[in-house]
Amino acid sequence: TNAERETGRKAQVSNITAAKMLLDPMGGVVLTNDGNSILREVEVAHPAAKSMIELSRTQDEEVGDGTTSVIILAGEVLAQALPYLERNVHPIVIISAFKKALEDAIKVIDNISKPVNIEDQEEMLKLIKSAIGTKFVSRWSDLMCKLALDAVRTVAKEEDGKREVDIKRYARVEKVPGGEIEESKVLDGIMLNKDVTHASMRRRIENPRIILLDCPLEYKKGESQTAAEIMDESHWSRLLQIEEEQIKEMCDKIISFKPDLVFTEKGVSANISAIRRVRKTDNNRIARAVGANIVNRLEDLKEEDIGTKCGLFSIEKIGDEGPSKDILNEIERNLQDAMCVSRNVFFNPLLAPGGGATEMAISVKLSENSKTLEGVERWPYKSIAEALEVIPRTLIQNCGGNSIKILTQLRAKHAIGDHTWGIDGLSGNVVDMNEYDIWEPHAVKVQTIKTSIEAACLLLRVDDIVSGVSKKKSGGSSAPAPQEMEVEGEAEPGER
């Protein structure tokens, strides 16, 4: 019915405006140096805006870069869909055109990408440098790029021809206040901020045998509250004796495996060379590094659970007073980005030109393709081409250039097949990325476009937003009657 179409359209329009509002109240694009860290802090009530913010999180988890581009692009794609909704083009038609454009866009990225040799240190460092050139750490960029690359090489594993590079789990940035930034290094191992539990334990062990536990090494007392009535003094000493026997049994069990080192996630009340209260995440990393299994019940401890691949265990004191927390945190974020870049390239050794060149190439190609399409579809398809121009446009605006003039120059370059031309982020001029050596991982480009177009399609499918809070009826039933379901976009703020 017409009324239904009306609500549907209202919801979609309200979705689109909410998605656009993420930019800022004046309609400009909000950019910080680290988009994702800001978006994590924003609180929004509108469901569509929420899902827009989730985009940057998804992007961050998938490829760790391009978080801001995703938000800008998705907002732009939705804005381009608006006129078609207003002309009553069915959302399904728009979605199918968008999906077609997405497929073609990925083909373009494949065509203009160039392979990279991941064994070539120089080439890899250059690449990482271009990713963190705009960040705070660019002063130490040589050092940081090296660190990131080494870290990724350290955790990269190849099994049955499949690459696994899990930096989220296994590459950890430890921030130690004190010392100089130049002292940062990649440790092929694990660092814990811990000391041994007893002063007499060894602080340096070569090739230790290591046991990892996730069970307490203390006497198991009765569950909840246990009252024991003791009539006789001998009963009391027997109680203590039982406790001792239990602990001795545990220790004997562990000692029988002749370990040099025991890590436990819980407490320790026995004198074994031990480090206690280890975080679960640390325990997992140690397990992988030393080839041990984490044991949950002492009874199950077996020889093959013991880690023997550790070359050296040693405790040293490092760091005192030094760079402030903020600086350390910023460096950590930047390192994280640099590691993501090298990780993406390890996975998929292809590079696409940066500086808005890839987006412009896709835009020009999609505009051409749209001429061959039949029917209504060609318009929404072409609108993706227009949406992609938002990336080079934002780059031009960020350095105060005249976006209309410069975009026209850029489009002209791409029209004659110069795919590597983009925007110089400092001067805002049209330059060849080949000369400037600005390349970005293929994975990031593909993910950015996929995430933003798919998100836009998702929001277009929604044609009514129902607030989860129902108004209680006088009859006492909590289910809202159909006519009481309110459209979120129209609800009074007080009713949400």
Tab-separated table of C-alpha atoms in Angstrom:
chain	number	residue	atom	x	y	z
A	1	THR	CA	0.000	0.000	0.000
A	2	ASN	CA	0.949	3.585	-0.397
A	3	ALA	CA	1.067	4.245	3.339
A	4	GLU	CA	3.515	1.387	3.823
A	5	ARG	CA	5.780	2.702	1.094
A	6	GLU	CA	5.600	6.045	2.871
A	7	THR	CA	6.779	4.672	6.255
A	8	GLY	CA	9.381	2.606	4.473
A	9	ARG	CA	10.750	5.642	2.750
A	10	LYS	CA	10.728	7.679	5.935
A	11	ALA	CA	12.772	5.054	7.705
A	12	GLN	CA	15.273	4.895	4.873
A	13	VAL	CA	15.609	8.651	4.691
A	14	SER	CA	16.034	8.859	8.452
A	15	ASN	CA	18.687	6.139	8.191
A	16	ILE	CA	20.526	8.085	5.568
A	17	THR	CA	20.414	11.345	7.469
A	18	ALA	CA	21.658	9.608	10.606
A	19	ALA	CA	24.450	8.008	8.666
A	20	LYS	CA	25.398	11.392	7.274
A	21	MET	CA	25.246	13.058	10.675
A	22	LEU	CA	28.301	11.132	11.717
A	23	LEU	CA	30.239	13.567	9.679
A	24	ASP	CA	29.387	16.566	11.841
A	25	PRO	CA	26.422	18.801	12.621
A	26	MET	CA	27.478	21.220	9.870
A	27	GLY	CA	27.830	18.438	7.326
A	28	GLY	CA	31.625	18.605	7.153
A	29	VAL	CA	33.792	15.524	7.560
A	30	VAL	CA	35.275	15.042	10.988
A	31	LEU	CA	38.757	13.581	10.797
A	32	THR	CA	41.239	13.089	13.568
A	33	ASN	CA	44.531	11.550	13.167
A	34	ASP	CA	43.151	8.231	14.279
A	35	GLY	CA	39.567	7.996	13.153
A	36	ASN	CA	38.848	4.694	14.778
A	37	SER	CA	39.824	5.763	18.257
A	38	ILE	CA	37.351	8.626	18.095
A	39	LEU	CA	34.524	6.621	16.642
A	40	ARG	CA	34.919	4.130	19.446
A	41	GLU	CA	34.072	6.927	21.888
A	42	VAL	CA	31.052	8.386	20.090
A	43	GLU	CA	27.710	7.573	21.636
A	44	VAL	CA	24.750	7.538	19.279
A	45	ALA	CA	21.150	6.565	19.768
A	46	HIS	CA	20.039	6.098	16.179
A	47	PRO	CA	20.336	2.464	15.099
A	48	ALA	CA	21.573	3.393	11.634
A	49	ALA	CA	24.282	5.615	13.056
A	50	LYS	CA	25.234	2.779	15.401
A	51	SER	CA	25.698	0.428	12.515
A	52	MET	CA	27.798	3.043	10.723
A	53	ILE	CA	30.130	3.180	13.711
A	54	GLU	CA	30.311	-0.590	13.784
A	55	LEU	CA	31.666	-0.331	10.225
A	56	SER	CA	34.830	1.322	11.346
A	57	ARG	CA	35.217	-1.370	13.976
A	58	THR	CA	34.749	-4.134	11.440
A	59	GLN	CA	37.264	-2.499	9.162
A	60	ASP	CA	39.717	-2.169	12.020
A	61	GLU	CA	39.385	-5.835	12.920
A	62	GLU	CA	39.571	-7.097	9.360
A	63	VAL	CA	42.461	-5.049	8.009
A	64	GLY	CA	43.363	-2.445	10.641
A	65	ASP	CA	43.389	0.455	8.224
A	66	GLY	CA	40.970	2.564	6.222
A	67	THR	CA	38.600	3.062	9.148
A	68	THR	CA	37.859	6.679	8.302
A	69	SER	CA	37.497	6.002	4.577
A	70	VAL	CA	34.808	3.416	5.272
A	71	ILE	CA	32.657	5.859	7.190
A	72	ILE	CA	33.045	8.615	4.608
A	73	LEU	CA	32.348	6.252	1.717
A	74	ALA	CA	29.332	4.547	3.265
A	75	GLY	CA	27.800	7.918	4.117
A	76	GLU	CA	28.370	9.068	0.558
A	77	VAL	CA	26.946	5.892	-1.005
A	78	LEU	CA	23.796	6.308	1.083
A	79	ALA	CA	23.510	9.962	0.177
A	80	GLN	CA	23.678	8.963	-3.485
A	81	ALA	CA	20.838	6.472	-2.943
A	82	LEU	CA	18.520	9.098	-1.510
A	83	PRO	CA	17.248	10.661	-4.766
A	84	TYR	CA	16.285	7.235	-6.135
A	85	LEU	CA	14.259	6.399	-3.038
A	86	GLU	CA	12.502	9.714	-3.392
A	87	ARG	CA	11.622	8.860	-6.983
A	88	ASN	CA	10.177	5.571	-5.744
A	89	VAL	CA	12.845	3.320	-7.196
A	90	HIS	CA	12.518	0.115	-5.201
A	91	PRO	CA	15.375	-0.460	-2.713
A	92	ILE	CA	15.952	-3.945	-4.184
A	93	VAL	CA	16.711	-2.407	-7.568
A	94	ILE	CA	19.163	0.015	-5.977
A	95	ILE	CA	20.795	-2.791	-4.001
A	96	SER	CA	21.289	-5.010	-7.028
A	97	ALA	CA	22.843	-2.101	-8.937
A	98	PHE	CA	25.153	-1.421	-5.992
A	99	LYS	CA	26.195	-5.069	-5.805
A	100	LYS	CA	26.985	-5.091	-9.516
A	101	ALA	CA	29.062	-1.936	-9.097
A	102	LEU	CA	30.907	-3.543	-6.189
A	103	GLU	CA	31.902	-6.558	-8.283
A	104	ASP	CA	33.147	-4.339	-11.074
A	105	ALA	CA	34.993	-2.098	-8.622
A	106	ILE	CA	36.941	-5.058	-7.245
A	107	LYS	CA	37.911	-6.074	-10.785
A	108	VAL	CA	39.306	-2.578	-11.326
A	109	ILE	CA	41.362	-2.768	-8.132
A	110	ASP	CA	42.759	-6.123	-9.283
A	111	ASN	CA	43.707	-4.636	-12.643
A	112	ILE	CA	45.547	-1.592	-11.356
A	113	SER	CA	47.360	-3.339	-8.500
A	114	LYS	CA	50.973	-4.391	-8.724
A	115	PRO	CA	52.612	-7.365	-6.994
A	116	VAL	CA	55.074	-6.781	-4.174
A	117	ASN	CA	57.926	-9.001	-3.081
A	118	ILE	CA	57.453	-9.588	0.638
A	119	GLU	CA	61.013	-10.853	1.015
A	120	ASP	CA	62.383	-7.500	-0.153
A	121	GLN	CA	63.050	-5.521	3.022
A	122	GLU	CA	63.426	-2.174	1.196
A	123	GLU	CA	60.166	-2.482	-0.656
A	124	MET	CA	58.237	-3.540	2.441
A	125	LEU	CA	59.659	-0.710	4.542
A	126	LYS	CA	58.737	1.875	1.929
A	127	LEU	CA	55.201	0.592	1.934
A	128	ILE	CA	54.772	0.689	5.695
A	129	LYS	CA	56.292	4.145	5.696
A	130	SER	CA	53.600	5.432	3.393
A	131	ALA	CA	50.975	4.106	5.781
A	132	ILE	CA	52.306	5.870	8.859
A	133	GLY	CA	53.722	8.955	7.154
A	134	THR	CA	50.815	11.049	8.423
A	135	LYS	CA	50.934	9.745	11.950
A	136	PHE	CA	52.605	11.017	15.064
A	137	VAL	CA	55.460	8.498	14.910
A	138	SER	CA	56.649	9.630	11.490
A	139	ARG	CA	59.681	11.201	13.202
A	140	TRP	CA	60.927	7.746	14.047
A	141	SER	CA	59.424	6.227	10.968
A	142	ASP	CA	62.460	4.132	9.984
A	143	LEU	CA	62.607	2.550	13.410
A	144	MET	CA	58.850	2.020	13.654
A	145	CYS	CA	58.537	0.464	10.208
A	146	LYS	CA	61.342	-1.946	10.998
A	147	LEU	CA	59.739	-2.871	14.291
A	148	ALA	CA	56.384	-3.497	12.655
A	149	LEU	CA	57.877	-5.596	9.889
A	150	ASP	CA	60.008	-7.683	12.251
A	151	ALA	CA	57.045	-8.246	14.522
A	152	VAL	CA	54.905	-9.510	11.682
A	153	ARG	CA	57.687	-11.754	10.388
A	154	THR	CA	58.096	-13.185	13.891
A	155	VAL	CA	54.474	-14.261	14.258
A	156	ALA	CA	53.848	-15.310	10.658
A	157	LYS	CA	53.320	-19.057	10.388
A	158	GLU	CA	52.855	-21.196	7.312
A	159	GLU	CA	50.921	-24.407	7.738
A	160	ASP	CA	49.966	-26.617	4.785
A	161	GLY	CA	50.576	-23.707	2.444
A	162	LYS	CA	48.172	-21.516	4.420
A	163	ARG	CA	49.535	-18.318	5.914
A	164	GLU	CA	48.527	-17.345	9.385
A	165	VAL	CA	49.525	-13.927	10.648
A	166	ASP	CA	47.618	-13.325	13.858
A	167	ILE	CA	48.972	-10.057	15.197
A	168	LYS	CA	45.946	-9.428	17.341
A	169	ARG	CA	46.770	-12.424	19.490
A	170	TYR	CA	50.476	-12.879	19.199
A	171	ALA	CA	52.079	-9.509	18.537
A	172	ARG	CA	51.731	-7.429	21.628
A	173	VAL	CA	52.952	-3.885	22.111
A	174	GLU	CA	54.245	-3.547	25.668
A	175	LYS	CA	54.515	0.050	26.825
A	176	VAL	CA	57.249	0.589	29.390
A	177	PRO	CA	57.543	4.155	30.602
A	178	GLY	CA	61.161	5.220	30.781
A	179	GLY	CA	64.121	5.109	28.471
A	180	GLU	CA	64.197	6.433	24.947
A	181	ILE	CA	61.845	5.689	22.099
A	182	GLU	CA	64.920	4.620	20.128
A	183	GLU	CA	65.361	1.736	22.571
A	184	SER	CA	62.190	0.023	21.345
A	185	LYS	CA	62.830	-3.409	19.916
A	186	VAL	CA	61.072	-6.538	18.793
A	187	LEU	CA	61.462	-9.370	21.234
A	188	ASP	CA	61.280	-12.808	19.710
A	189	GLY	CA	59.565	-14.096	22.800
A	190	ILE	CA	57.189	-12.906	25.471
A	191	MET	CA	57.504	-10.141	27.984
A	192	LEU	CA	55.560	-10.145	31.265
A	193	ASN	CA	55.583	-7.481	33.907
A	194	LYS	CA	56.103	-10.015	36.708
A	195	ASP	CA	58.654	-11.233	39.160
A	196	VAL	CA	59.134	-14.729	40.530
A	197	THR	CA	56.996	-15.384	43.593
A	198	HIS	CA	59.858	-16.138	45.945
A	199	ALA	CA	63.195	-14.406	46.344
A	200	SER	CA	65.215	-17.615	46.258
A	201	MET	CA	63.890	-18.706	42.855
A	202	ARG	CA	66.187	-18.542	39.854
A	203	ARG	CA	65.866	-15.406	37.763
A	204	ARG	CA	67.726	-16.712	34.763
A	205	ILE	CA	67.260	-20.175	33.253
A	206	GLU	CA	68.584	-21.369	29.922
A	207	ASN	CA	66.424	-23.821	27.965
A	208	PRO	CA	63.864	-24.201	30.765
A	209	ARG	CA	61.165	-26.865	30.886
A	210	ILE	CA	57.942	-24.919	31.295
A	211	ILE	CA	54.542	-25.876	32.677
A	212	LEU	CA	51.509	-23.622	32.107
A	213	LEU	CA	48.598	-24.018	34.490
A	214	ASP	CA	45.119	-22.645	34.653
A	215	CYS	CA	44.307	-24.060	38.065
A	216	PRO	CA	45.118	-22.816	41.551
A	217	LEU	CA	48.023	-24.359	43.420
A	218	GLU	CA	46.453	-23.990	46.786
A	219	TYR	CA	44.464	-26.155	49.139
A	220	LYS	CA	40.920	-26.806	47.910
A	221	LYS	CA	38.688	-25.681	50.741
A	222	GLY	CA	35.069	-26.716	51.012
A	223	GLU	CA	32.593	-25.004	48.694
A	224	SER	CA	30.912	-21.807	49.964
A	225	GLN	CA	30.750	-21.590	53.731
A	226	THR	CA	31.870	-24.631	55.632
A	227	ALA	CA	31.609	-24.801	59.380
A	228	ALA	CA	33.853	-27.345	61.026
A	229	GLU	CA	33.302	-28.019	64.709
A	230	ILE	CA	36.500	-29.046	66.378
A	231	MET	CA	36.158	-30.728	69.783
A	232	ASP	CA	39.629	-32.048	70.062
A	233	GLU	CA	43.023	-30.459	69.466
A	234	SER	CA	44.151	-33.467	67.442
A	235	HIS	CA	41.298	-32.837	64.977
A	236	TRP	CA	42.661	-29.376	64.347
A	237	SER	CA	46.133	-30.619	63.555
A	238	ARG	CA	44.597	-33.303	61.340
A	239	LEU	CA	42.795	-30.551	59.367
A	240	LEU	CA	46.053	-28.716	58.839
A	241	GLN	CA	47.734	-31.980	57.924
A	242	ILE	CA	45.127	-32.732	55.238
A	243	GLU	CA	45.733	-29.292	53.774
A	244	GLU	CA	49.470	-29.921	53.712
A	245	GLU	CA	49.054	-33.354	52.176
A	246	GLN	CA	46.923	-31.932	49.386
A	247	ILE	CA	49.474	-29.260	48.596
A	248	LYS	CA	52.330	-31.719	48.794
A	249	GLU	CA	50.499	-34.018	46.403
A	250	MET	CA	50.120	-31.155	43.917
A	251	CYS	CA	53.758	-30.218	44.238
A	252	ASP	CA	54.957	-33.782	43.877
A	253	LYS	CA	52.856	-34.162	40.766
A	254	ILE	CA	54.460	-31.056	39.265
A	255	ILE	CA	57.979	-31.868	40.466
A	256	SER	CA	57.769	-35.323	38.925
A	257	PHE	CA	57.894	-33.583	35.527
A	258	LYS	CA	61.106	-31.759	36.518
A	259	PRO	CA	60.011	-28.307	35.319
A	260	ASP	CA	62.224	-25.271	35.711
A	261	LEU	CA	59.399	-22.805	35.432
A	262	VAL	CA	55.717	-22.827	36.254
A	263	PHE	CA	53.284	-20.151	35.111
A	264	THR	CA	49.864	-20.137	36.674
A	265	GLU	CA	46.842	-17.946	36.055
A	266	LYS	CA	45.797	-18.310	39.677
A	267	GLY	CA	47.643	-17.906	42.965
A	268	VAL	CA	50.502	-20.016	44.283
A	269	SER	CA	51.093	-21.076	47.831
A	270	ALA	CA	53.925	-23.510	47.348
A	271	ASN	CA	57.595	-22.962	46.804
A	272	ILE	CA	58.055	-23.925	43.142
A	273	SER	CA	59.930	-21.675	40.747
A	274	ALA	CA	56.786	-19.912	39.704
A	275	ILE	CA	55.197	-16.858	38.229
A	276	ARG	CA	51.619	-16.408	39.299
A	277	ARG	CA	48.504	-14.533	38.233
A	278	VAL	CA	49.440	-14.551	34.577
A	279	ARG	CA	46.780	-13.119	32.276
A	280	LYS	CA	45.017	-15.671	30.133
A	281	THR	CA	46.071	-13.853	26.952
A	282	ASP	CA	49.689	-13.923	28.081
A	283	ASN	CA	49.413	-17.585	28.940
A	284	ASN	CA	48.174	-18.299	25.409
A	285	ARG	CA	51.082	-16.405	23.907
A	286	ILE	CA	53.602	-18.209	26.094
A	287	ALA	CA	52.012	-21.515	25.122
A	288	ARG	CA	52.557	-20.785	21.455
A	289	ALA	CA	56.074	-19.469	21.944
A	290	VAL	CA	57.438	-22.307	24.081
A	291	GLY	CA	55.372	-25.148	22.626
A	292	ALA	CA	53.444	-25.923	25.817
A	293	ASN	CA	49.808	-26.772	26.470
A	294	ILE	CA	47.871	-25.005	29.202
A	295	VAL	CA	46.729	-27.555	31.780
A	296	ASN	CA	43.391	-27.038	33.507
A	297	ARG	CA	43.578	-29.949	35.935
A	298	LEU	CA	46.755	-31.144	37.533
A	299	GLU	CA	45.636	-34.747	37.205
A	300	ASP	CA	45.802	-34.367	33.435
A	301	LEU	CA	49.383	-33.128	33.259
A	302	LYS	CA	51.394	-35.144	30.664
A	303	GLU	CA	54.936	-34.979	29.341
A	304	GLU	CA	53.800	-33.497	26.003
A	305	ASP	CA	52.192	-30.535	27.778
A	306	ILE	CA	55.587	-29.262	28.831
A	307	GLY	CA	57.126	-26.400	26.874
A	308	THR	CA	60.726	-27.007	25.873
A	309	LYS	CA	61.230	-24.484	23.066
A	310	CYS	CA	62.292	-21.563	25.228
A	311	GLY	CA	65.939	-20.563	24.890
A	312	LEU	CA	66.207	-18.244	27.856
A	313	PHE	CA	64.079	-17.122	30.761
A	314	SER	CA	65.385	-14.047	32.540
A	315	ILE	CA	64.086	-11.258	34.721
A	316	GLU	CA	65.523	-7.791	34.259
A	317	LYS	CA	64.424	-4.362	35.332
A	318	ILE	CA	63.776	-1.921	32.492
A	319	GLY	CA	62.468	1.614	32.284
A	320	ASP	CA	61.841	4.265	34.922
A	321	GLU	CA	60.545	7.690	34.182
A	322	GLY	CA	60.121	8.647	30.574
A	323	PRO	CA	57.726	9.554	27.758
A	324	SER	CA	54.283	10.370	29.029
A	325	LYS	CA	51.421	7.911	28.783
A	326	ASP	CA	49.767	9.796	25.927
A	327	ILE	CA	52.811	9.598	23.743
A	328	LEU	CA	53.215	5.897	24.454
A	329	ASN	CA	49.569	5.249	23.633
A	330	GLU	CA	49.742	7.173	20.401
A	331	ILE	CA	52.866	5.276	19.390
A	332	GLU	CA	51.166	2.015	20.236
A	333	ARG	CA	48.212	2.874	17.985
A	334	ASN	CA	50.518	3.820	15.140
A	335	LEU	CA	52.586	0.670	15.528
A	336	GLN	CA	49.383	-1.342	15.469
A	337	ASP	CA	48.537	0.296	12.113
A	338	ALA	CA	52.003	-0.348	10.739
A	339	MET	CA	51.793	-4.005	11.751
A	340	CYS	CA	48.394	-4.313	10.102
A	341	VAL	CA	49.766	-2.914	6.867
A	342	SER	CA	52.600	-5.410	6.738
A	343	ARG	CA	50.254	-8.200	7.747
A	344	ASN	CA	47.832	-7.387	4.928
A	345	VAL	CA	50.650	-7.411	2.421
A	346	PHE	CA	51.927	-10.742	3.730
A	347	PHE	CA	48.494	-12.181	3.166
A	348	ASN	CA	47.896	-10.731	-0.220
A	349	PRO	CA	51.070	-9.350	-1.797
A	350	LEU	CA	49.401	-6.792	-4.072
A	351	LEU	CA	49.497	-3.022	-3.849
A	352	ALA	CA	47.032	-0.472	-5.151
A	353	PRO	CA	47.980	3.190	-5.734
A	354	GLY	CA	47.125	5.505	-2.803
A	355	GLY	CA	46.150	9.151	-2.639
A	356	GLY	CA	42.662	8.580	-3.994
A	357	ALA	CA	44.048	7.157	-7.252
A	358	THR	CA	42.370	3.762	-6.868
A	359	GLU	CA	39.010	5.335	-6.038
A	360	MET	CA	39.240	7.655	-9.017
A	361	ALA	CA	40.177	4.797	-11.350
A	362	ILE	CA	37.134	2.839	-10.193
A	363	SER	CA	34.925	5.893	-10.506
A	364	VAL	CA	35.950	6.525	-14.110
A	365	LYS	CA	35.567	2.846	-15.060
A	366	LEU	CA	32.113	2.551	-13.457
A	367	SER	CA	30.935	5.699	-15.240
A	368	GLU	CA	31.975	4.133	-18.532
A	369	ASN	CA	30.294	0.821	-17.717
A	370	SER	CA	27.062	2.512	-16.711
A	371	LYS	CA	26.522	3.594	-20.318
A	372	THR	CA	26.138	-0.028	-21.391
A	373	LEU	CA	23.522	-0.887	-18.730
A	374	GLU	CA	19.838	-1.051	-19.563
A	375	GLY	CA	16.909	0.188	-17.527
A	376	VAL	CA	16.674	1.962	-14.205
A	377	GLU	CA	19.693	0.139	-12.802
A	378	ARG	CA	22.203	2.258	-14.624
A	379	TRP	CA	21.528	5.327	-12.477
A	380	PRO	CA	22.169	3.851	-9.041
A	381	TYR	CA	25.124	1.986	-10.607
A	382	LYS	CA	26.556	5.268	-11.815
A	383	SER	CA	25.939	6.863	-8.419
A	384	ILE	CA	28.575	4.552	-6.897
A	385	ALA	CA	31.040	6.073	-9.352
A	386	GLU	CA	30.113	9.493	-8.015
A	387	ALA	CA	30.277	8.360	-4.396
A	388	LEU	CA	33.849	7.134	-4.806
A	389	GLU	CA	34.998	10.619	-5.724
A	390	VAL	CA	34.476	11.582	-2.088
A	391	ILE	CA	37.876	10.145	-1.171
A	392	PRO	CA	40.028	12.248	-3.518
A	393	ARG	CA	37.703	15.186	-2.796
A	394	THR	CA	38.259	14.908	0.966
A	395	LEU	CA	42.011	14.724	0.385
A	396	ILE	CA	41.878	17.941	-1.661
A	397	GLN	CA	39.693	19.700	0.909
A	398	ASN	CA	42.013	18.608	3.720
A	399	CYS	CA	44.798	20.675	2.244
A	400	GLY	CA	42.615	23.583	1.284
A	401	GLY	CA	42.558	22.972	-2.480
A	402	ASN	CA	39.835	23.829	-4.953
A	403	SER	CA	38.085	20.481	-5.186
A	404	ILE	CA	36.126	21.091	-8.385
A	405	LYS	CA	39.117	22.234	-10.395
A	406	ILE	CA	41.505	19.561	-9.151
A	407	LEU	CA	39.000	16.693	-9.403
A	408	THR	CA	38.424	17.626	-13.027
A	409	GLN	CA	42.172	17.447	-13.683
A	410	LEU	CA	42.341	14.081	-11.928
A	411	ARG	CA	39.376	12.711	-13.858
A	412	ALA	CA	41.011	13.761	-17.113
A	413	LYS	CA	44.188	11.859	-16.191
A	414	HIS	CA	42.233	8.696	-15.432
A	415	ALA	CA	40.127	9.017	-18.548
A	416	ILE	CA	43.270	8.526	-20.654
A	417	GLY	CA	44.316	5.533	-18.546
A	418	ASP	CA	46.821	7.033	-16.074
A	419	HIS	CA	45.647	4.913	-13.164
A	420	THR	CA	48.424	5.822	-10.784
A	421	TRP	CA	47.635	9.520	-10.564
A	422	GLY	CA	46.158	10.761	-7.300
A	423	ILE	CA	46.244	13.651	-4.852
A	424	ASP	CA	49.339	14.786	-3.013
A	425	GLY	CA	48.028	15.045	0.544
A	426	LEU	CA	50.223	18.040	1.375
A	427	SER	CA	49.892	20.339	-1.604
A	428	GLY	CA	46.550	19.083	-2.901
A	429	ASN	CA	47.914	18.778	-6.447
A	430	VAL	CA	47.479	15.953	-8.926
A	431	VAL	CA	50.622	13.785	-8.875
A	432	ASP	CA	51.777	10.357	-9.976
A	433	MET	CA	51.762	7.912	-7.060
A	434	ASN	CA	54.502	5.940	-8.792
A	435	GLU	CA	56.916	8.822	-8.313
A	436	TYR	CA	55.788	9.517	-4.761
A	437	ASP	CA	55.803	5.818	-3.910
A	438	ILE	CA	52.453	5.899	-2.194
A	439	TRP	CA	50.891	2.450	-2.364
A	440	GLU	CA	48.346	0.798	-0.170
A	441	PRO	CA	47.634	-2.872	0.473
A	442	HIS	CA	45.145	-4.332	-1.995
A	443	ALA	CA	43.315	-5.975	0.946
A	444	VAL	CA	42.542	-2.627	2.555
A	445	LYS	CA	41.143	-1.097	-0.623
A	446	VAL	CA	38.910	-4.066	-1.340
A	447	GLN	CA	37.704	-4.284	2.250
A	448	THR	CA	36.921	-0.556	2.388
A	449	ILE	CA	34.719	-0.647	-0.676
A	450	LYS	CA	33.086	-3.941	0.283
A	451	THR	CA	32.288	-2.792	3.805
A	452	SER	CA	30.863	0.537	2.748
A	453	ILE	CA	28.678	-0.690	-0.106
A	454	GLU	CA	27.429	-3.712	1.833
A	455	ALA	CA	26.571	-1.505	4.797
A	456	ALA	CA	24.641	0.854	2.581
A	457	CYS	CA	22.706	-2.095	1.132
A	458	LEU	CA	21.930	-3.310	4.631
A	459	LEU	CA	20.484	0.036	5.657
A	460	LEU	CA	18.467	0.255	2.448
A	461	ARG	CA	16.813	-3.074	3.203
A	462	VAL	CA	15.375	-1.689	6.423
A	463	ASP	CA	12.041	-0.091	5.780
A	464	ASP	CA	10.819	0.356	9.300
A	465	ILE	CA	12.624	0.867	12.560
A	466	VAL	CA	10.764	-0.418	15.565
A	467	SER	CA	11.823	0.825	18.936
A	468	GLY	CA	12.484	-2.099	21.257
A	469	VAL	CA	10.768	-0.336	24.167
A	470	SER	CA	7.052	-0.991	24.108
A	471	LYS	CA	4.586	1.246	25.861
A	472	LYS	CA	2.863	-0.858	28.497
A	473	LYS	CA	-0.840	-1.240	27.774
A	474	SER	CA	-3.320	-0.830	30.562
A	475	GLY	CA	-4.313	-4.464	30.047
A	476	GLY	CA	-0.965	-5.419	31.546
A	477	SER	CA	0.292	-7.423	28.536
A	478	SER	CA	3.760	-6.303	27.537
A	479	ALA	CA	3.500	-6.995	23.818
A	480	PRO	CA	2.765	-3.818	21.878
A	481	ALA	CA	-0.288	-3.798	19.684
A	482	PRO	CA	0.712	-3.463	16.019
A	483	GLN	CA	-0.449	0.123	15.730
A	484	GLU	CA	1.573	1.069	18.803
A	485	MET	CA	4.923	0.097	17.339
A	486	GLU	CA	6.560	3.410	16.735
A	487	VAL	CA	9.017	4.368	14.073
A	488	GLU	CA	12.278	5.194	15.799
A	489	GLY	CA	12.905	8.136	13.506
A	490	GLU	CA	9.627	9.736	14.554
A	491	ALA	CA	9.798	8.967	18.283
A	492	GLU	CA	10.135	11.721	20.833
A	493	PRO	CA	13.564	11.605	22.482
A	494	GLY	CA	11.888	10.864	25.785
A	495	GLU	CA	10.291	7.684	24.457
A	496	ARG	CA	13.445	5.923	23.339
